[in-house]
PDB file of C-alpha atoms and ligand atoms in Angstrom:
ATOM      1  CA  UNK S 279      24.206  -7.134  22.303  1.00 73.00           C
ATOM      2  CA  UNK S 280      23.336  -6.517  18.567  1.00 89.00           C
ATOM      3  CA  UNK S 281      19.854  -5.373  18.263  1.00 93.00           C
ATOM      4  CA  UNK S 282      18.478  -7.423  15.849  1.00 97.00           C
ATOM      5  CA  UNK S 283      14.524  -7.385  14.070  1.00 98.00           C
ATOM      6  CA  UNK S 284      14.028 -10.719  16.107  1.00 97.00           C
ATOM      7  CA  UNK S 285      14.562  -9.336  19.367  1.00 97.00           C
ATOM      8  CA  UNK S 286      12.848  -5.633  18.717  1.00 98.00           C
ATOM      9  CA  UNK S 287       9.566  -8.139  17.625  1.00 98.00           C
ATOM     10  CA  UNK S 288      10.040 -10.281  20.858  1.00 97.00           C
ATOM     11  CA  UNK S 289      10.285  -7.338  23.151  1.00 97.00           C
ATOM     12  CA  UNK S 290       7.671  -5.244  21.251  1.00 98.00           C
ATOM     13  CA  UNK S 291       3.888  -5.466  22.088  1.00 97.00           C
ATOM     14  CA  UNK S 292       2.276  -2.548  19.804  1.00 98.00           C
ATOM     15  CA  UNK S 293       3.498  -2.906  16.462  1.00 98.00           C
ATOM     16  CA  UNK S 294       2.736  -0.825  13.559  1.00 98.00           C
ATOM     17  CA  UNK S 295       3.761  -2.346  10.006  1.00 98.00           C
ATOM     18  CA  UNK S 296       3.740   0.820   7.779  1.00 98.00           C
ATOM     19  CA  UNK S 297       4.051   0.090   4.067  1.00 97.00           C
ATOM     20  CA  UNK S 298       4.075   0.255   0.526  1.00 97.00           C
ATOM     21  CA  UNK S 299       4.508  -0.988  -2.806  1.00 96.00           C
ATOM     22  CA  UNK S 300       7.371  -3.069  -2.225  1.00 97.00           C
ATOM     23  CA  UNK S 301       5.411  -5.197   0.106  1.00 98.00           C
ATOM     24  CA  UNK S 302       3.492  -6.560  -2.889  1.00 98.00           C
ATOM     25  CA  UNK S 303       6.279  -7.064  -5.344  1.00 97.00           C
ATOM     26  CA  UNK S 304       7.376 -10.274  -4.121  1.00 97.00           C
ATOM     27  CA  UNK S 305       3.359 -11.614  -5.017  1.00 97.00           C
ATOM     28  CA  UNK S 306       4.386 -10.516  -8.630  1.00 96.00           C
ATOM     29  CA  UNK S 307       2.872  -6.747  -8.400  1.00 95.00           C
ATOM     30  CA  UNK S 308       5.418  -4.307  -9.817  1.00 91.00           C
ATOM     31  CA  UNK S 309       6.022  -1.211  -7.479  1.00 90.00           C
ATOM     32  CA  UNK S 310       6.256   2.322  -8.910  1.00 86.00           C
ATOM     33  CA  UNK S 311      10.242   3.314  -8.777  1.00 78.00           C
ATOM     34  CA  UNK S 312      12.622   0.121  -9.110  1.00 76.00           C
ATOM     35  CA  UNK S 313      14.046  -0.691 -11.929  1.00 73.00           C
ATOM     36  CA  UNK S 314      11.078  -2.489 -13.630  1.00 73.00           C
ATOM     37  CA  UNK S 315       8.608  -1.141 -11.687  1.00 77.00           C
ATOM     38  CA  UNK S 316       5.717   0.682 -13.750  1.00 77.00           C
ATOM     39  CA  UNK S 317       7.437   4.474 -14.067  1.00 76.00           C
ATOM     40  CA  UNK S 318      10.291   3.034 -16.006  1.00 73.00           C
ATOM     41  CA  UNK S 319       7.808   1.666 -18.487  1.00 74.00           C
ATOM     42  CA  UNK S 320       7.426   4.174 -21.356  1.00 69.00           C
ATOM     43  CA  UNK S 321       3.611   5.560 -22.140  1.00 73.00           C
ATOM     44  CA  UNK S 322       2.349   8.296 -23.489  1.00 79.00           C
ATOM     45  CA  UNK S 323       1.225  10.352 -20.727  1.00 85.00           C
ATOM     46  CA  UNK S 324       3.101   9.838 -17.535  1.00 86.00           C
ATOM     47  CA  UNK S 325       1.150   6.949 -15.162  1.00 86.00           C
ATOM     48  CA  UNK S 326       0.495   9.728 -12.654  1.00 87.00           C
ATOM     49  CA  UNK S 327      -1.287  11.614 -14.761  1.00 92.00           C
ATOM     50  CA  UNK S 328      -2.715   8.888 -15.756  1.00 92.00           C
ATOM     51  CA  UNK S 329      -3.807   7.896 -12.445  1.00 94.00           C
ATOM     52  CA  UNK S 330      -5.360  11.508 -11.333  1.00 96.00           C
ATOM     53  CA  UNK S 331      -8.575  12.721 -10.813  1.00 97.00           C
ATOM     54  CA  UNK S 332      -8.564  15.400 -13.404  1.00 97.00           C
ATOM     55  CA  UNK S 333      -7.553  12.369 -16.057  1.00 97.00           C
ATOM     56  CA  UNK S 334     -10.172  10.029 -14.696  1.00 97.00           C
ATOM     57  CA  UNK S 335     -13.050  13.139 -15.525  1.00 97.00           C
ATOM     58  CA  UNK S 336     -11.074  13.813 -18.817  1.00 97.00           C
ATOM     59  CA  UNK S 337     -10.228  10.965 -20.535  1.00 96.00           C
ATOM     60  CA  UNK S 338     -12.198   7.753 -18.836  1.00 97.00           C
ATOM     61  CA  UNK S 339     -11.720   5.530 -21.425  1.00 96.00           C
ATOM     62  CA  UNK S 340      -7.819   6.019 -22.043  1.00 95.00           C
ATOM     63  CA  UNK S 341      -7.933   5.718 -17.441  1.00 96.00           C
ATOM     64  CA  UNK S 342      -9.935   2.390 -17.493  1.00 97.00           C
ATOM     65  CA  UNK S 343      -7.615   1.116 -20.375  1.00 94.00           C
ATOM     66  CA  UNK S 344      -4.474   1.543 -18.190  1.00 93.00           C
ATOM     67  CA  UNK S 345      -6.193   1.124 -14.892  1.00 95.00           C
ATOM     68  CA  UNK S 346      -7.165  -2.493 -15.925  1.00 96.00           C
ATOM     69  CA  UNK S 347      -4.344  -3.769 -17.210  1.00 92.00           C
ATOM     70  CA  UNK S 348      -2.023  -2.443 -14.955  1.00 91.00           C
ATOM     71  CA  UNK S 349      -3.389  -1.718 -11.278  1.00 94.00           C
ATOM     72  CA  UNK S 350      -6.190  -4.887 -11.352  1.00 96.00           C
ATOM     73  CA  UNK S 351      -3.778  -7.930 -10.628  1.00 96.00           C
ATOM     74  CA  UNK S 352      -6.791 -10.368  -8.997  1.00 97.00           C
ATOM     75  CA  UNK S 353      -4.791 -13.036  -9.773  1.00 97.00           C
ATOM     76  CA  UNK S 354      -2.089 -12.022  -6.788  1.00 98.00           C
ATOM     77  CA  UNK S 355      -1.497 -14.099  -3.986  1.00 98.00           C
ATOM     78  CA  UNK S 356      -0.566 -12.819  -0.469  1.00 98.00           C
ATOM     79  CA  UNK S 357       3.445 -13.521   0.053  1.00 98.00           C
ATOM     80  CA  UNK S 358       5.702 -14.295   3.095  1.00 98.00           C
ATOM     81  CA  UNK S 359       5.841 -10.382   4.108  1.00 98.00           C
ATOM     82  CA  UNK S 360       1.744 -10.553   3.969  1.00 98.00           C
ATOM     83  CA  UNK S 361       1.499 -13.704   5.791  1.00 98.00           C
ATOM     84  CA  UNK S 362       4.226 -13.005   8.606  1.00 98.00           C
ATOM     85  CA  UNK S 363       2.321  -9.213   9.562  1.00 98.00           C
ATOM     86  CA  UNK S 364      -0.671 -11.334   9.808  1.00 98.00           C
ATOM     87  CA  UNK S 365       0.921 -13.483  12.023  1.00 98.00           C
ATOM     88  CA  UNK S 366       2.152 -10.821  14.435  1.00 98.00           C
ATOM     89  CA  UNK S 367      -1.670  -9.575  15.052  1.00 98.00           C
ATOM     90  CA  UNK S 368      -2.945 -13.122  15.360  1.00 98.00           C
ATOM     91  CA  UNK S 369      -0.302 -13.197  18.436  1.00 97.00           C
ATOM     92  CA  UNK S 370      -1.847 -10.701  20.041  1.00 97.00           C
ATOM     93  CA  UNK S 371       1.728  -8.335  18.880  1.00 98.00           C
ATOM     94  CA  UNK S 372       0.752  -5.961  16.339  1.00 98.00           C
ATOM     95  CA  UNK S 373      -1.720  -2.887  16.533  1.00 98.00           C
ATOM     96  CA  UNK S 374      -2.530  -2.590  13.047  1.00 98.00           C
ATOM     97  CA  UNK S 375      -1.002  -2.233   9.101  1.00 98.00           C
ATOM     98  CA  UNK S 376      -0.843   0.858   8.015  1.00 98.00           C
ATOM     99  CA  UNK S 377      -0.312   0.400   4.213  1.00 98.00           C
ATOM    100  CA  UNK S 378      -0.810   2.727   0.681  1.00 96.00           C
ATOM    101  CA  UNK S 379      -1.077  -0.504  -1.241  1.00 97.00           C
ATOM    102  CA  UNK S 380      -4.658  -0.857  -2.711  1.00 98.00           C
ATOM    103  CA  UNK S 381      -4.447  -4.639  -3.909  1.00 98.00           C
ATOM    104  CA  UNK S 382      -5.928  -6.121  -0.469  1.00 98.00           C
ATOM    105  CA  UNK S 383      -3.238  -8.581   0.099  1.00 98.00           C
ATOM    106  CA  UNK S 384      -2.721  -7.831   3.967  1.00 98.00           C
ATOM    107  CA  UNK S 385      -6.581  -8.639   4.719  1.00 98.00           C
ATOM    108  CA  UNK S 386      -6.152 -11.967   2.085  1.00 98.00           C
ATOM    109  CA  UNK S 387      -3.541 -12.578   4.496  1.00 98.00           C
ATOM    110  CA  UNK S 388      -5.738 -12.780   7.190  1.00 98.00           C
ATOM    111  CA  UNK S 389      -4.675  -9.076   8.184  1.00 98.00           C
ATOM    112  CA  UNK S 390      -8.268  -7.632  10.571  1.00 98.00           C
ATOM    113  CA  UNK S 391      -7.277  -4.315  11.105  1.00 98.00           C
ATOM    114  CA  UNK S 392      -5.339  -2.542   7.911  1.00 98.00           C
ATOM    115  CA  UNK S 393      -5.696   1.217   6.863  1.00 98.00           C
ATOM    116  CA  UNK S 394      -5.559   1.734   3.564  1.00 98.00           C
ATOM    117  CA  UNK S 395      -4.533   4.805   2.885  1.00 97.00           C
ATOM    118  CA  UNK S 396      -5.319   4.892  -0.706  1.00 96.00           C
ATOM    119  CA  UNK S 397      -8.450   2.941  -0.685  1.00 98.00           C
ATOM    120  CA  UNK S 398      -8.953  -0.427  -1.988  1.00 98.00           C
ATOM    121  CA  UNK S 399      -9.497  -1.749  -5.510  1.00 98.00           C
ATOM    122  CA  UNK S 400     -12.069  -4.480  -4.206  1.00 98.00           C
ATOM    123  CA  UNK S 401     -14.205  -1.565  -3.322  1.00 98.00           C
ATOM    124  CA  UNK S 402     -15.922   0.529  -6.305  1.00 98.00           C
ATOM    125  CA  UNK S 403     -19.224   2.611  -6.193  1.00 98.00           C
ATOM    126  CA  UNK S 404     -21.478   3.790  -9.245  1.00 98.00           C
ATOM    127  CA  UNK S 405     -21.093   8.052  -9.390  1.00 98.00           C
ATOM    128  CA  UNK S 406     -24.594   8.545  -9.872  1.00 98.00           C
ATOM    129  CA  UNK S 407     -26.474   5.974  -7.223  1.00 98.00           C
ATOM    130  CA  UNK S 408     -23.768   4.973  -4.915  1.00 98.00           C
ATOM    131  CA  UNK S 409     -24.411   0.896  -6.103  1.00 98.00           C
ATOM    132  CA  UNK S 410     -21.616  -1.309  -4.926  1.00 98.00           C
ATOM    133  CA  UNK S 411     -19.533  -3.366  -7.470  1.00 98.00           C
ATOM    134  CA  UNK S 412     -16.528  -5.451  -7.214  1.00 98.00           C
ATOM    135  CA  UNK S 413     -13.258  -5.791  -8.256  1.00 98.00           C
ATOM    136  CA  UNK S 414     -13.889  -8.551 -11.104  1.00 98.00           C
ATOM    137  CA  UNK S 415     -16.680  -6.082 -12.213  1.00 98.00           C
ATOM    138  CA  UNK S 416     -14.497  -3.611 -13.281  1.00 98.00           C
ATOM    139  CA  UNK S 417     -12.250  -6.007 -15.145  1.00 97.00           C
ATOM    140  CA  UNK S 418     -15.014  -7.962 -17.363  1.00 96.00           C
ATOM    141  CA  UNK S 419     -16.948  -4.742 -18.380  1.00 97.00           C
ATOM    142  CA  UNK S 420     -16.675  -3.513 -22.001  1.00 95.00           C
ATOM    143  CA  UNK S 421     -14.606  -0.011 -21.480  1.00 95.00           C
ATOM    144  CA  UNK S 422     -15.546   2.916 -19.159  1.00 98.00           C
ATOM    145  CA  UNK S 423     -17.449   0.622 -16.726  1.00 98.00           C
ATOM    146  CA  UNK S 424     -20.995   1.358 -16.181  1.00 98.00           C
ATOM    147  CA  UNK S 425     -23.832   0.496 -12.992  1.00 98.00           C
ATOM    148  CA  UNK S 426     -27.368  -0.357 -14.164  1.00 96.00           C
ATOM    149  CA  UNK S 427     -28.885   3.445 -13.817  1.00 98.00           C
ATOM    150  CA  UNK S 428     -26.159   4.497 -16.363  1.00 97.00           C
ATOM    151  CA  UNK S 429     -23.714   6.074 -13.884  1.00 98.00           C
ATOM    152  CA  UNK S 430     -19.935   4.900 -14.542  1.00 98.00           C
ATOM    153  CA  UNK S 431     -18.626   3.112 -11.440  1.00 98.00           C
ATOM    154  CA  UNK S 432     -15.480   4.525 -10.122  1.00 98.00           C
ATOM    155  CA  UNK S 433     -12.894   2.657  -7.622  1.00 98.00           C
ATOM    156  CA  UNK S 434     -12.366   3.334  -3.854  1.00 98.00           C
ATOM    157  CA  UNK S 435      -8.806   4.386  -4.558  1.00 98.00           C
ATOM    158  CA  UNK S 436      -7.278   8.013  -4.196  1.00 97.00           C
ATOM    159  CA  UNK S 437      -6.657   9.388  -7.709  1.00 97.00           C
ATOM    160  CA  UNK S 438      -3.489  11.769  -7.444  1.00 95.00           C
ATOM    161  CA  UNK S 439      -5.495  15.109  -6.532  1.00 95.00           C
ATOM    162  CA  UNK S 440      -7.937  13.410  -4.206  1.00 96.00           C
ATOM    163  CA  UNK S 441      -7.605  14.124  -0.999  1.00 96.00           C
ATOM    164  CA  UNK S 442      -7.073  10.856   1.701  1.00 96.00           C
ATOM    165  CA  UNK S 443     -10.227   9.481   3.452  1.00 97.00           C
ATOM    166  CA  UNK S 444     -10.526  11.745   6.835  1.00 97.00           C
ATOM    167  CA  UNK S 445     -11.491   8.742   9.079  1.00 98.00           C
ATOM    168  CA  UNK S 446      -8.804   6.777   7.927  1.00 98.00           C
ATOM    169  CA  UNK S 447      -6.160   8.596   8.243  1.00 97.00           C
ATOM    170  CA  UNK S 448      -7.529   9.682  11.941  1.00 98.00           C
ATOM    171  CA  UNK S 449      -7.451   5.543  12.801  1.00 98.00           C
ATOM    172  CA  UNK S 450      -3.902   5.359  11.149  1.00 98.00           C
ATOM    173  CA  UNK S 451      -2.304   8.068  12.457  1.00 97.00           C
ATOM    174  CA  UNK S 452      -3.472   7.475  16.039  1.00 98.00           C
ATOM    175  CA  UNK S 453      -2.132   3.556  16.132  1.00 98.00           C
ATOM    176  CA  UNK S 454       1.052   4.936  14.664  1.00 98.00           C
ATOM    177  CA  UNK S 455       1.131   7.377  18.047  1.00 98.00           C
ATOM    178  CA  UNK S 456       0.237   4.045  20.363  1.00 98.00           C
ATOM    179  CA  UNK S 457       2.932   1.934  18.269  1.00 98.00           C
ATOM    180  CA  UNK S 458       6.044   0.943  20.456  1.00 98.00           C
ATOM    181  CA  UNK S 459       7.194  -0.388  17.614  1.00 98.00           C
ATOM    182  CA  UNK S 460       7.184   0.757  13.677  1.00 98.00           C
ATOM    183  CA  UNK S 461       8.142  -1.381  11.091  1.00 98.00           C
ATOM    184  CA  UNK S 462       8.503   0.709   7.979  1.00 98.00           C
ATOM    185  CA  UNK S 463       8.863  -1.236   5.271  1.00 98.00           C
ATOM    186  CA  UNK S 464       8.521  -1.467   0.988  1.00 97.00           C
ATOM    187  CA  UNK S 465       8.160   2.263   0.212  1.00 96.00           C
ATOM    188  CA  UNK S 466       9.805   4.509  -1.340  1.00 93.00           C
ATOM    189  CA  UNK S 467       8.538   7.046   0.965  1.00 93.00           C
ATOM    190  CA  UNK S 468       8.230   9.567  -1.579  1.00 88.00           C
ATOM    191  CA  UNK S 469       3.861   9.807  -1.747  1.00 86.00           C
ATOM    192  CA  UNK S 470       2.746  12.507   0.613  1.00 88.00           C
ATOM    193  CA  UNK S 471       1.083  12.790   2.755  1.00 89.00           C
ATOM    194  CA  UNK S 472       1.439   9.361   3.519  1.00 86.00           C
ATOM    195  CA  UNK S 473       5.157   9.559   4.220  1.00 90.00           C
ATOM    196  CA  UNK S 474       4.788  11.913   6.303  1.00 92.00           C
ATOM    197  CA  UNK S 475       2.658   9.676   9.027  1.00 95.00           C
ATOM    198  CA  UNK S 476       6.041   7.658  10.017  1.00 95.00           C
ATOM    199  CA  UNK S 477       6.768  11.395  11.623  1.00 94.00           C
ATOM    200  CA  UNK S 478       4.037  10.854  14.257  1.00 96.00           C
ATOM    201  CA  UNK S 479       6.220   7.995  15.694  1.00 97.00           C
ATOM    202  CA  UNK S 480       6.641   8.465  19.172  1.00 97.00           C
ATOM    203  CA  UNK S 481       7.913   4.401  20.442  1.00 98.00           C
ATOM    204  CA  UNK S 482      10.939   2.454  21.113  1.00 98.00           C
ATOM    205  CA  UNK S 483      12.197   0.732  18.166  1.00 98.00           C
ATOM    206  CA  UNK S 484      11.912   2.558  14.550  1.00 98.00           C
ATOM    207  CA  UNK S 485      12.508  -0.311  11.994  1.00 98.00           C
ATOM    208  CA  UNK S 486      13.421   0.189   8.126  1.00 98.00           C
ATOM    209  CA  UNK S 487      13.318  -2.712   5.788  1.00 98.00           C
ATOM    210  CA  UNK S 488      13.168  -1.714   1.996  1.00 97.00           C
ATOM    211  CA  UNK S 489      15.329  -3.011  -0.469  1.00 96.00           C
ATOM    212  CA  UNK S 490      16.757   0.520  -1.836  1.00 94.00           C
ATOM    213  CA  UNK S 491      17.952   3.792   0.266  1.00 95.00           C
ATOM    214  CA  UNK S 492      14.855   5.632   1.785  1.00 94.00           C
ATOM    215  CA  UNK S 493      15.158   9.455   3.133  1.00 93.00           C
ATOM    216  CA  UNK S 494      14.035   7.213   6.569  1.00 94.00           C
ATOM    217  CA  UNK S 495      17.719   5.697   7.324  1.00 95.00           C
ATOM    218  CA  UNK S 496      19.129   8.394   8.887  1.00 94.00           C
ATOM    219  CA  UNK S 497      16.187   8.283  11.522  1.00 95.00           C
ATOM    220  CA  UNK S 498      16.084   4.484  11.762  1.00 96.00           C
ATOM    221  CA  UNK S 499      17.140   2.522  15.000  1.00 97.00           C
ATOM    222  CA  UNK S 500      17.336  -0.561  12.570  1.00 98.00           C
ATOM    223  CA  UNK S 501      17.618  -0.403   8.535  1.00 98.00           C
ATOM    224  CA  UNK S 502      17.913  -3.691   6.758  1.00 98.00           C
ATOM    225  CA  UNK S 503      18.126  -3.426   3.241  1.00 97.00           C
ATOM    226  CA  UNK S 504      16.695  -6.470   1.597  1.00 97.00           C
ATOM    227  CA  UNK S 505      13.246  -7.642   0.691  1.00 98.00           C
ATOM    228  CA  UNK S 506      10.697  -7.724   2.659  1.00 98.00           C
ATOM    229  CA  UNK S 507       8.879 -11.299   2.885  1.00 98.00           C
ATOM    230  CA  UNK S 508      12.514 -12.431   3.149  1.00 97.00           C
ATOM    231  CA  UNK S 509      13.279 -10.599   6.236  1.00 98.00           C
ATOM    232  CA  UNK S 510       9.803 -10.528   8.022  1.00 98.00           C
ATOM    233  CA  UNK S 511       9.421 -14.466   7.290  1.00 97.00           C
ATOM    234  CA  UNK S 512      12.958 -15.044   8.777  1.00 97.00           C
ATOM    235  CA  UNK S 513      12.574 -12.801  11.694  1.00 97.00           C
ATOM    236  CA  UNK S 514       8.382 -14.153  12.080  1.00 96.00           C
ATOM    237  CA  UNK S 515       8.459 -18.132  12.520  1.00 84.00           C
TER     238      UNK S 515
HETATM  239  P1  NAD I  49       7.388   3.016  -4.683  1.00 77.29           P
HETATM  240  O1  NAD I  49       7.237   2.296  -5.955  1.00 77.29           O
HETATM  241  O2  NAD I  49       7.601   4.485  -4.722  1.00 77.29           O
HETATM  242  O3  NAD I  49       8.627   2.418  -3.884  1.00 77.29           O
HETATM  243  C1  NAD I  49       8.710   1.037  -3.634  1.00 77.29           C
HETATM  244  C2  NAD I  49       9.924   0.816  -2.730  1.00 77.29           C
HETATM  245  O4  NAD I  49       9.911  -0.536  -2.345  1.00 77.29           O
HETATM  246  C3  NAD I  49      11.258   1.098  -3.400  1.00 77.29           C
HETATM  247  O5  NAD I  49      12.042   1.907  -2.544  1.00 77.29           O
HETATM  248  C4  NAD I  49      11.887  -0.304  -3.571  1.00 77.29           C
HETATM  249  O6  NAD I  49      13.271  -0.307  -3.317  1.00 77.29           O
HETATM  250  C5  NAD I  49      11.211  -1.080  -2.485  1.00 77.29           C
HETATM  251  N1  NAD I  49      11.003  -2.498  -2.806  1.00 77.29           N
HETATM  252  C6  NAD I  49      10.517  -3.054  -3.944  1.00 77.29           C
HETATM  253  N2  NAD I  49      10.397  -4.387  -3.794  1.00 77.29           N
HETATM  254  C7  NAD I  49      10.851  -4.675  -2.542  1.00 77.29           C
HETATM  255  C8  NAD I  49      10.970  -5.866  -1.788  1.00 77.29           C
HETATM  256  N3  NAD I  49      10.628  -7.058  -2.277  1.00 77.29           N
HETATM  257  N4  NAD I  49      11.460  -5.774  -0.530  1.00 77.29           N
HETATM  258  C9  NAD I  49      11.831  -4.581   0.010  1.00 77.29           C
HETATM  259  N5  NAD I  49      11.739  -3.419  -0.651  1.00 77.29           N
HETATM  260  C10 NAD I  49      11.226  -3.470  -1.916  1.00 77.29           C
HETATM  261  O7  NAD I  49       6.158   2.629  -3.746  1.00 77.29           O
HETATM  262  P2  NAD I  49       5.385   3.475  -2.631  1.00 77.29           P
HETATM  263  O8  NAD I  49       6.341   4.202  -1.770  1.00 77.29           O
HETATM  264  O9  NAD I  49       4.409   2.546  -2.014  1.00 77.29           O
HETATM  265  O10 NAD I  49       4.577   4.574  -3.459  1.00 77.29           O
HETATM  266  C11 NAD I  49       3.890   4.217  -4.625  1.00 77.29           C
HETATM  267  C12 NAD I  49       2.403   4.476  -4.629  1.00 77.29           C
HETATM  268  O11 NAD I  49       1.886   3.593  -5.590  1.00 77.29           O
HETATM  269  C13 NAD I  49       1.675   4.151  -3.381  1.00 77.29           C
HETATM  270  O12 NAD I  49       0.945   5.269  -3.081  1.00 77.29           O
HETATM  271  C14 NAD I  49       0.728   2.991  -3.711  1.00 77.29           C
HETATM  272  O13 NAD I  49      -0.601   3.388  -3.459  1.00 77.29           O
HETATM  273  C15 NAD I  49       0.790   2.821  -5.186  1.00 77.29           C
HETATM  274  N6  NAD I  49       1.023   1.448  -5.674  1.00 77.29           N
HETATM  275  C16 NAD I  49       0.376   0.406  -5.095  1.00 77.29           C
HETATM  276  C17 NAD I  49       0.600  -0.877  -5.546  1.00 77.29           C
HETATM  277  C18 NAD I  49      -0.120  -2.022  -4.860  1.00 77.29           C
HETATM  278  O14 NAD I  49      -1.224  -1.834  -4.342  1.00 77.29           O
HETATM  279  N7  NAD I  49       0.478  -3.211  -4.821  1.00 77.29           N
HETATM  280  C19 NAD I  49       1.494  -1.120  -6.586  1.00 77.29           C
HETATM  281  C20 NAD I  49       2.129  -0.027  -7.183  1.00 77.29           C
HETATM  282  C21 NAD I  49       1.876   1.254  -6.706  1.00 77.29           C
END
């Protein structure tokens, strides 16, 4: 019988939903490497050098500039890929989502237990006193954003050069070792380490779903190539 993403989810009780960028294009969010997404666009200096530490520390004003306008869309809306993973932990069939998106779609979704592996833009922290500030923060201040002792607030999210959050990474990499199932799925798998994390897949059913060639497909049990709320919201009633 052809093994098909229906029947993998209806015999699997641990999944994992691994993913990236290309979960959140479909809400309107470009990715990094497709054709329009944001490394075809031509600036100046290269968006990740833009988007590392050593540029936050250097140039803070030219980093909020792009950091705002491209990597703050508030006005997204979880899509069918969001909303079906949801679904699969709300029946009791899905360990966790594992994801290096930083937009916070998968817990609008209704998503309880997500690592994000890059941090979160919703979460951002003055330098100096540690004061909390949120996502719409960020956007309305006047340039480099600053907290009320004079400290300029910086987001949760890893800057190229930072190194991953050690307790997240322990919680993601141990549900990916529990996982009988690992849907892999948006990403370009390209960003280390978090590529490297599908590796620690030890289950049944290894399950690709990204809309271009990934250096996964080889390895894959199942490899759909098409987008990704598509799929999951045809395979997830
Ligand atoms: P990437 O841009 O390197 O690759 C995206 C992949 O998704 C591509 O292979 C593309 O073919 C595929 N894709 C795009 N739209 C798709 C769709 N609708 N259905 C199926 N596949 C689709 O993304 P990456 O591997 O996640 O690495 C980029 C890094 O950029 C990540 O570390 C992430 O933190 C960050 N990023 C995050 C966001 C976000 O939070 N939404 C957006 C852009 C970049």
């Amino acid at each position: 019988m052809e093994l098909t993403l229906e029947k993998i989810i209806s015999e699997s009780e641990r999944i994992v939903f691994f993913g990236g960028a290309g979960v959140s294009t479909e809400s309107g969010i470009p990715d990094f490497r497709s054709e329009d997404g944001l490394y075809r666009q031509k600036y100046d200096v290269s968006p990740e050098v833009m988007l590392s530490a050593d540029y936050f520390r250097s140039h803070p004003e030219k980093f909020f500039a792009f950091y705002k306008d491209k990597m703050l869309p508030l006005w997204a809306k979880p899509n069918t890929a969001h909303l079906a993973v949801a679904k699969l932990e709300e029946e009791g069939k899905l360990l966790s989502v594992v994801t290096q998106n930083i937009d916070g779609l998968h817990q609008a979704a209704g998503s309880k237990r997500v690592y994000e592996l890059h941090g979160s833009i919703h979460r951002n922290h003055c330098m100096r006193c540690g004061k909390a500030y949120s996502a719409e923060d960020i956007l309305k201040a006047d340039g480099v954003p600053r907290c009320s002792c004079g400290g300029i607030i910086k987001p949760d999210v890893v800057l190229y050069g930072e190194p991953l959050d050690g307790e997240t990474v322990e919680g993601a990499i141990e549900s990916i070792a529990r996982a009988d199932t690992l849907i892999v799925a948006g990403t370009s798998l390209t960003v280390y380490p978090a590529a490297g994390f599908v590796n620690v897949f030890r289950g049944k059913y290894l399950v690709l779903i990204n809309r271009d060639r990934t250096p996964l497909d080889e390895k894959c049990d199942l490899v759909i190539h098409g987008k990704v709320g598509e799929v999951l919201g045809a395979a997830v009633r």
